[in-house]
């Protein structure tokens, strides 16, 4: 029997920088991110119902799908929580010449493995990148992969965190200075949407309205673009040329399925 809406006593987050929470720094120096924020909402729901809650976050920035499947999926299967969020494939799509059909086949095999061991597997679509300058040219490839993810979710009865249609992240303030990762406000809005998908009562539509956007003068836009290229684009290209990843020496921030002691904020 499936749990009551929002009733999950254990949760493991699987993925890359998006799920690790890059762009959303916490008070202790580690990243928070939408998955930690979702875990806090789930833990609060369990506490109100008189139950406990355990959480692990295995995600590591820069991870490609195959490495996520090799390192994180078996651990999630072994621990068999009530809920797994599985968001992967975005870094593969960024690679020149990547094939979204082939990536989706490997994604589906992992979903099948997780679904056989886990109560609920929530999957994520890609973002609609029409408003993200550094990713706009990948929109067609991301759309193809997103269509596959939705079809896989239908086949395995997975709830879907549909980032493509989430209006809240189509505002530039949802993205951090690097233009590749969400800002704290962006992560918070994704967490609310994920909670809504899982049946939690979060109020409204899960997409708090942004205040009116103050447009920058063209000269300031040019200065911002120069700063972004120097601080983020050039180092990113350098890592690609050297075959390095931002997560080469990073370990999962919460590798064990342990009680969540305090809420993310």
mmCIF file of C-alpha atoms in Angstrom:
data_model
loop_
_atom_site.group_PDB
_atom_site.id
_atom_site.type_symbol
_atom_site.label_atom_id
_atom_site.label_comp_id
_atom_site.label_asym_id
_atom_site.label_seq_id
_atom_site.Cartn_x
_atom_site.Cartn_y
_atom_site.Cartn_z
ATOM 1 C CA UNK A 1 0.000 0.000 0.000
ATOM 2 C CA UNK A 2 1.479 3.415 -0.915
ATOM 3 C CA UNK A 3 2.107 5.864 1.929
ATOM 4 C CA UNK A 4 -0.294 8.657 2.722
ATOM 5 C CA UNK A 5 0.444 11.855 0.761
ATOM 6 C CA UNK A 6 3.792 13.211 1.912
ATOM 7 C CA UNK A 7 4.329 10.391 4.412
ATOM 8 C CA UNK A 8 7.886 9.174 3.880
ATOM 9 C CA UNK A 9 10.021 8.017 6.786
ATOM 10 C CA UNK A 10 13.266 7.777 4.795
ATOM 11 C CA UNK A 11 14.652 9.582 1.768
ATOM 12 C CA UNK A 12 17.817 9.333 -0.351
ATOM 13 C CA UNK A 13 18.767 11.998 -2.895
ATOM 14 C CA UNK A 14 20.760 10.756 -5.898
ATOM 15 C CA UNK A 15 22.333 12.990 -8.527
ATOM 16 C CA UNK A 16 24.843 15.712 -9.388
ATOM 17 C CA UNK A 17 25.390 19.377 -8.469
ATOM 18 C CA UNK A 18 21.703 20.198 -8.815
ATOM 19 C CA UNK A 19 20.840 17.714 -6.052
ATOM 20 C CA UNK A 20 23.974 18.395 -4.002
ATOM 21 C CA UNK A 21 22.703 21.968 -3.803
ATOM 22 C CA UNK A 22 25.452 23.940 -5.521
ATOM 23 C CA UNK A 23 24.477 27.596 -5.513
ATOM 24 C CA UNK A 24 22.688 27.439 -2.162
ATOM 25 C CA UNK A 25 25.318 27.792 0.596
ATOM 26 C CA UNK A 26 24.333 26.818 4.113
ATOM 27 C CA UNK A 27 25.495 28.304 7.417
ATOM 28 C CA UNK A 28 28.124 25.579 7.954
ATOM 29 C CA UNK A 29 29.828 26.073 4.590
ATOM 30 C CA UNK A 30 28.178 23.062 2.967
ATOM 31 C CA UNK A 31 25.503 23.485 0.335
ATOM 32 C CA UNK A 32 21.823 23.142 1.183
ATOM 33 C CA UNK A 33 19.847 22.889 -2.042
ATOM 34 C CA UNK A 34 16.366 21.767 -2.985
ATOM 35 C CA UNK A 35 16.848 18.159 -1.807
ATOM 36 C CA UNK A 36 17.886 19.206 1.712
ATOM 37 C CA UNK A 37 14.998 21.656 1.793
ATOM 38 C CA UNK A 38 12.602 18.937 0.637
ATOM 39 C CA UNK A 39 13.971 16.603 3.312
ATOM 40 C CA UNK A 40 13.232 19.252 5.954
ATOM 41 C CA UNK A 41 9.637 19.525 4.749
ATOM 42 C CA UNK A 42 9.225 15.746 4.796
ATOM 43 C CA UNK A 43 10.788 15.530 8.266
ATOM 44 C CA UNK A 44 8.438 18.204 9.584
ATOM 45 C CA UNK A 45 5.478 16.303 8.162
ATOM 46 C CA UNK A 46 6.654 13.110 9.850
ATOM 47 C CA UNK A 47 7.221 14.905 13.145
ATOM 48 C CA UNK A 48 3.688 16.290 13.113
ATOM 49 C CA UNK A 49 2.415 12.754 12.553
ATOM 50 C CA UNK A 50 4.538 11.446 15.442
ATOM 51 C CA UNK A 51 7.069 9.602 13.309
ATOM 52 C CA UNK A 52 10.801 9.797 12.678
ATOM 53 C CA UNK A 53 12.647 10.638 9.483
ATOM 54 C CA UNK A 54 16.006 9.617 8.009
ATOM 55 C CA UNK A 55 17.818 11.256 5.121
ATOM 56 C CA UNK A 56 20.908 10.738 2.954
ATOM 57 C CA UNK A 57 22.214 12.870 0.099
ATOM 58 C CA UNK A 58 24.652 10.984 -2.140
ATOM 59 C CA UNK A 59 24.834 13.589 -4.912
ATOM 60 C CA UNK A 60 28.189 14.972 -6.047
ATOM 61 C CA UNK A 61 28.755 17.917 -8.377
ATOM 62 C CA UNK A 62 30.018 17.185 -11.872
ATOM 63 C CA UNK A 63 28.943 13.553 -11.906
ATOM 64 C CA UNK A 64 27.967 12.013 -15.233
ATOM 65 C CA UNK A 65 25.083 9.538 -15.392
ATOM 66 C CA UNK A 66 27.197 6.386 -15.603
ATOM 67 C CA UNK A 67 29.168 7.293 -12.499
ATOM 68 C CA UNK A 68 25.973 8.153 -10.614
ATOM 69 C CA UNK A 69 24.571 4.761 -11.611
ATOM 70 C CA UNK A 70 27.776 2.984 -10.585
ATOM 71 C CA UNK A 71 28.328 4.754 -7.249
ATOM 72 C CA UNK A 72 25.039 6.090 -5.929
ATOM 73 C CA UNK A 73 22.271 3.865 -7.276
ATOM 74 C CA UNK A 74 23.601 0.631 -5.705
ATOM 75 C CA UNK A 75 23.828 2.365 -2.321
ATOM 76 C CA UNK A 76 20.251 3.601 -2.636
ATOM 77 C CA UNK A 77 19.105 0.092 -3.597
ATOM 78 C CA UNK A 78 20.978 -1.385 -0.636
ATOM 79 C CA UNK A 79 19.391 1.016 1.867
ATOM 80 C CA UNK A 80 15.929 0.758 0.239
ATOM 81 C CA UNK A 81 14.348 3.956 1.600
ATOM 82 C CA UNK A 82 10.722 4.948 1.189
ATOM 83 C CA UNK A 83 11.716 7.637 -1.323
ATOM 84 C CA UNK A 84 14.534 8.272 -3.788
ATOM 85 C CA UNK A 85 14.851 11.362 -5.950
ATOM 86 C CA UNK A 86 16.845 10.530 -9.070
ATOM 87 C CA UNK A 87 17.987 13.526 -11.123
ATOM 88 C CA UNK A 88 20.793 12.739 -13.543
ATOM 89 C CA UNK A 89 21.921 13.122 -17.123
ATOM 90 C CA UNK A 90 22.256 16.910 -17.244
ATOM 91 C CA UNK A 91 26.058 16.856 -17.284
ATOM 92 C CA UNK A 92 25.971 14.276 -20.066
ATOM 93 C CA UNK A 93 23.718 16.526 -22.154
ATOM 94 C CA UNK A 94 26.285 19.344 -21.789
ATOM 95 C CA UNK A 95 28.942 17.239 -23.514
ATOM 96 C CA UNK A 96 29.454 18.050 -27.214
ATOM 97 C CA UNK A 97 27.801 15.496 -29.467
ATOM 98 C CA UNK A 98 25.908 13.792 -26.644
ATOM 99 C CA UNK A 99 22.973 11.566 -27.649
ATOM 100 C CA UNK A 100 19.890 12.126 -25.463
ATOM 101 C CA UNK A 101 18.346 8.860 -26.699
ATOM 102 C CA UNK A 102 21.339 6.841 -25.515
ATOM 103 C CA UNK A 103 21.486 8.723 -22.211
ATOM 104 C CA UNK A 104 17.785 8.012 -21.673
ATOM 105 C CA UNK A 105 18.292 4.273 -22.191
ATOM 106 C CA UNK A 106 20.884 4.202 -19.420
ATOM 107 C CA UNK A 107 18.647 6.378 -17.243
ATOM 108 C CA UNK A 108 15.757 3.940 -17.727
ATOM 109 C CA UNK A 109 17.865 0.963 -16.654
ATOM 110 C CA UNK A 110 18.688 2.773 -13.403
ATOM 111 C CA UNK A 111 15.034 3.686 -12.816
ATOM 112 C CA UNK A 112 14.082 0.027 -13.277
ATOM 113 C CA UNK A 113 16.699 -1.011 -10.713
ATOM 114 C CA UNK A 114 15.606 1.617 -8.208
ATOM 115 C CA UNK A 115 11.896 0.940 -8.681
ATOM 116 C CA UNK A 116 12.401 -2.720 -7.817
ATOM 117 C CA UNK A 117 13.854 -1.812 -4.390
ATOM 118 C CA UNK A 118 12.431 1.578 -3.403
ATOM 119 C CA UNK A 119 8.904 2.551 -2.446
ATOM 120 C CA UNK A 120 8.783 5.732 -4.576
ATOM 121 C CA UNK A 121 11.254 7.000 -7.181
ATOM 122 C CA UNK A 122 10.788 10.656 -8.133
ATOM 123 C CA UNK A 123 12.513 11.634 -11.377
ATOM 124 C CA UNK A 124 13.343 15.098 -12.731
ATOM 125 C CA UNK A 125 13.009 16.521 -16.213
ATOM 126 C CA UNK A 126 15.464 18.988 -17.640
ATOM 127 C CA UNK A 127 15.053 22.751 -17.371
ATOM 128 C CA UNK A 128 13.708 24.808 -20.260
ATOM 129 C CA UNK A 129 16.872 26.779 -21.008
ATOM 130 C CA UNK A 130 15.469 29.296 -23.470
ATOM 131 C CA UNK A 131 16.234 32.103 -21.000
ATOM 132 C CA UNK A 132 19.652 30.839 -19.870
ATOM 133 C CA UNK A 133 22.293 32.303 -22.227
ATOM 134 C CA UNK A 134 25.008 29.714 -21.636
ATOM 135 C CA UNK A 135 22.579 26.792 -22.116
ATOM 136 C CA UNK A 136 20.106 28.156 -24.677
ATOM 137 C CA UNK A 137 21.700 26.292 -27.582
ATOM 138 C CA UNK A 138 21.093 22.961 -25.820
ATOM 139 C CA UNK A 139 17.337 23.459 -25.541
ATOM 140 C CA UNK A 140 16.410 20.943 -28.250
ATOM 141 C CA UNK A 141 18.626 18.239 -26.810
ATOM 142 C CA UNK A 142 17.256 18.854 -23.305
ATOM 143 C CA UNK A 143 13.681 18.747 -24.626
ATOM 144 C CA UNK A 144 14.311 15.342 -26.223
ATOM 145 C CA UNK A 145 15.756 13.982 -22.991
ATOM 146 C CA UNK A 146 12.854 15.452 -21.015
ATOM 147 C CA UNK A 147 10.351 13.658 -23.252
ATOM 148 C CA UNK A 148 12.165 10.391 -22.561
ATOM 149 C CA UNK A 149 12.135 11.019 -18.812
ATOM 150 C CA UNK A 150 8.382 11.600 -18.839
ATOM 151 C CA UNK A 151 7.818 8.374 -20.812
ATOM 152 C CA UNK A 152 10.036 6.414 -18.416
ATOM 153 C CA UNK A 153 8.145 7.877 -15.464
ATOM 154 C CA UNK A 154 4.860 6.713 -16.990
ATOM 155 C CA UNK A 155 6.201 3.218 -17.521
ATOM 156 C CA UNK A 156 7.507 2.815 -13.957
ATOM 157 C CA UNK A 157 4.787 4.872 -12.222
ATOM 158 C CA UNK A 158 7.227 7.507 -10.951
ATOM 159 C CA UNK A 159 6.167 10.961 -9.813
ATOM 160 C CA UNK A 160 7.811 13.659 -11.932
ATOM 161 C CA UNK A 161 9.445 16.886 -10.798
ATOM 162 C CA UNK A 162 8.729 18.753 -14.038
ATOM 163 C CA UNK A 163 11.377 21.458 -14.123
ATOM 164 C CA UNK A 164 10.677 22.230 -17.774
ATOM 165 C CA UNK A 165 7.266 23.726 -16.979
ATOM 166 C CA UNK A 166 8.185 25.277 -13.615
ATOM 167 C CA UNK A 167 7.633 28.991 -14.210
ATOM 168 C CA UNK A 168 9.473 29.976 -11.029
ATOM 169 C CA UNK A 169 12.858 28.950 -12.450
ATOM 170 C CA UNK A 170 12.364 30.849 -15.702
ATOM 171 C CA UNK A 171 13.118 34.069 -13.839
ATOM 172 C CA UNK A 172 16.827 35.084 -13.940
ATOM 173 C CA UNK A 173 16.806 35.483 -10.148
ATOM 174 C CA UNK A 174 16.327 31.723 -9.852
ATOM 175 C CA UNK A 175 19.885 31.267 -11.149
ATOM 176 C CA UNK A 176 23.203 31.951 -9.467
ATOM 177 C CA UNK A 177 26.083 34.087 -10.677
ATOM 178 C CA UNK A 178 27.568 31.199 -12.652
ATOM 179 C CA UNK A 179 24.347 30.918 -14.728
ATOM 180 C CA UNK A 180 24.580 27.119 -14.470
ATOM 181 C CA UNK A 181 23.240 26.464 -10.972
ATOM 182 C CA UNK A 182 20.177 27.652 -9.115
ATOM 183 C CA UNK A 183 20.301 30.461 -6.579
ATOM 184 C CA UNK A 184 19.049 29.903 -3.008
ATOM 185 C CA UNK A 185 15.638 31.254 -4.069
ATOM 186 C CA UNK A 186 15.648 28.937 -7.072
ATOM 187 C CA UNK A 187 16.431 25.914 -4.908
ATOM 188 C CA UNK A 188 13.693 26.914 -2.449
ATOM 189 C CA UNK A 189 11.111 27.094 -5.226
ATOM 190 C CA UNK A 190 12.129 23.714 -6.632
ATOM 191 C CA UNK A 191 11.847 22.174 -3.144
ATOM 192 C CA UNK A 192 8.315 23.505 -2.780
ATOM 193 C CA UNK A 193 7.355 22.082 -6.159
ATOM 194 C CA UNK A 194 8.861 18.689 -5.299
ATOM 195 C CA UNK A 195 6.950 18.657 -2.017
ATOM 196 C CA UNK A 196 3.745 19.435 -3.863
ATOM 197 C CA UNK A 197 4.379 16.594 -6.342
ATOM 198 C CA UNK A 198 4.808 14.215 -3.392
ATOM 199 C CA UNK A 199 1.522 15.281 -1.817
ATOM 200 C CA UNK A 200 2.645 17.674 0.897
ATOM 201 C CA UNK A 201 0.494 20.682 1.643
ATOM 202 C CA UNK A 202 2.831 23.602 0.981
ATOM 203 C CA UNK A 203 0.257 26.295 0.251
ATOM 204 C CA UNK A 204 -0.594 27.949 -3.033
ATOM 205 C CA UNK A 205 0.778 26.383 -6.174
ATOM 206 C CA UNK A 206 4.271 25.834 -4.801
ATOM 207 C CA UNK A 207 5.565 28.716 -6.932
ATOM 208 C CA UNK A 208 5.798 31.935 -4.891
ATOM 209 C CA UNK A 209 5.552 34.943 -7.156
ATOM 210 C CA UNK A 210 8.681 36.966 -7.785
ATOM 211 C CA UNK A 211 8.538 40.721 -7.152
ATOM 212 C CA UNK A 212 8.779 42.894 -10.285
ATOM 213 C CA UNK A 213 12.169 42.581 -11.974
ATOM 214 C CA UNK A 214 14.228 45.753 -12.236
ATOM 215 C CA UNK A 215 15.950 45.700 -15.611
ATOM 216 C CA UNK A 216 19.635 46.585 -15.721
ATOM 217 C CA UNK A 217 21.100 49.228 -17.977
ATOM 218 C CA UNK A 218 22.903 47.848 -21.068
ATOM 219 C CA UNK A 219 26.286 48.986 -19.732
ATOM 220 C CA UNK A 220 25.741 47.039 -16.511
ATOM 221 C CA UNK A 221 24.687 43.977 -18.499
ATOM 222 C CA UNK A 222 27.935 44.145 -20.456
ATOM 223 C CA UNK A 223 29.974 44.454 -17.247
ATOM 224 C CA UNK A 224 28.110 41.492 -15.758
ATOM 225 C CA UNK A 225 28.792 39.402 -18.863
ATOM 226 C CA UNK A 226 32.512 40.206 -18.753
ATOM 227 C CA UNK A 227 32.655 39.322 -15.049
ATOM 228 C CA UNK A 228 30.783 36.059 -15.677
ATOM 229 C CA UNK A 229 33.081 35.047 -18.536
ATOM 230 C CA UNK A 230 36.208 35.733 -16.476
ATOM 231 C CA UNK A 231 35.025 34.149 -13.221
ATOM 232 C CA UNK A 232 32.989 31.191 -14.478
ATOM 233 C CA UNK A 233 33.127 30.496 -18.227
ATOM 234 C CA UNK A 234 36.916 30.481 -18.645
ATOM 235 C CA UNK A 235 37.538 28.181 -15.630
ATOM 236 C CA UNK A 236 34.730 25.863 -16.817
ATOM 237 C CA UNK A 237 36.288 25.599 -20.288
ATOM 238 C CA UNK A 238 39.703 25.022 -18.704
ATOM 239 C CA UNK A 239 38.420 22.075 -16.683
ATOM 240 C CA UNK A 240 36.872 20.551 -19.796
ATOM 241 C CA UNK A 241 40.141 20.892 -21.740
ATOM 242 C CA UNK A 242 42.067 19.262 -18.873
ATOM 243 C CA UNK A 243 39.510 16.477 -18.457
ATOM 244 C CA UNK A 244 38.740 17.590 -14.910
ATOM 245 C CA UNK A 245 35.486 17.874 -12.995
ATOM 246 C CA UNK A 246 34.490 20.219 -10.179
ATOM 247 C CA UNK A 247 33.613 17.103 -8.180
ATOM 248 C CA UNK A 248 36.846 15.146 -8.652
ATOM 249 C CA UNK A 249 37.794 15.441 -4.971
ATOM 250 C CA UNK A 250 34.314 15.866 -3.495
ATOM 251 C CA UNK A 251 32.557 13.249 -1.368
ATOM 252 C CA UNK A 252 28.809 13.013 -0.693
ATOM 253 C CA UNK A 253 27.849 15.489 2.002
ATOM 254 C CA UNK A 254 25.421 13.122 3.751
ATOM 255 C CA UNK A 255 26.413 9.547 2.801
ATOM 256 C CA UNK A 256 24.505 7.672 5.517
ATOM 257 C CA UNK A 257 20.759 7.316 5.981
ATOM 258 C CA UNK A 258 20.545 9.035 9.372
ATOM 259 C CA UNK A 259 17.921 10.986 11.325
ATOM 260 C CA UNK A 260 17.537 14.557 10.145
ATOM 261 C CA UNK A 261 18.338 16.576 13.235
ATOM 262 C CA UNK A 262 17.319 20.033 12.083
ATOM 263 C CA UNK A 263 15.380 21.604 9.285
ATOM 264 C CA UNK A 264 17.027 23.284 6.321
ATOM 265 C CA UNK A 265 16.049 26.915 5.913
#
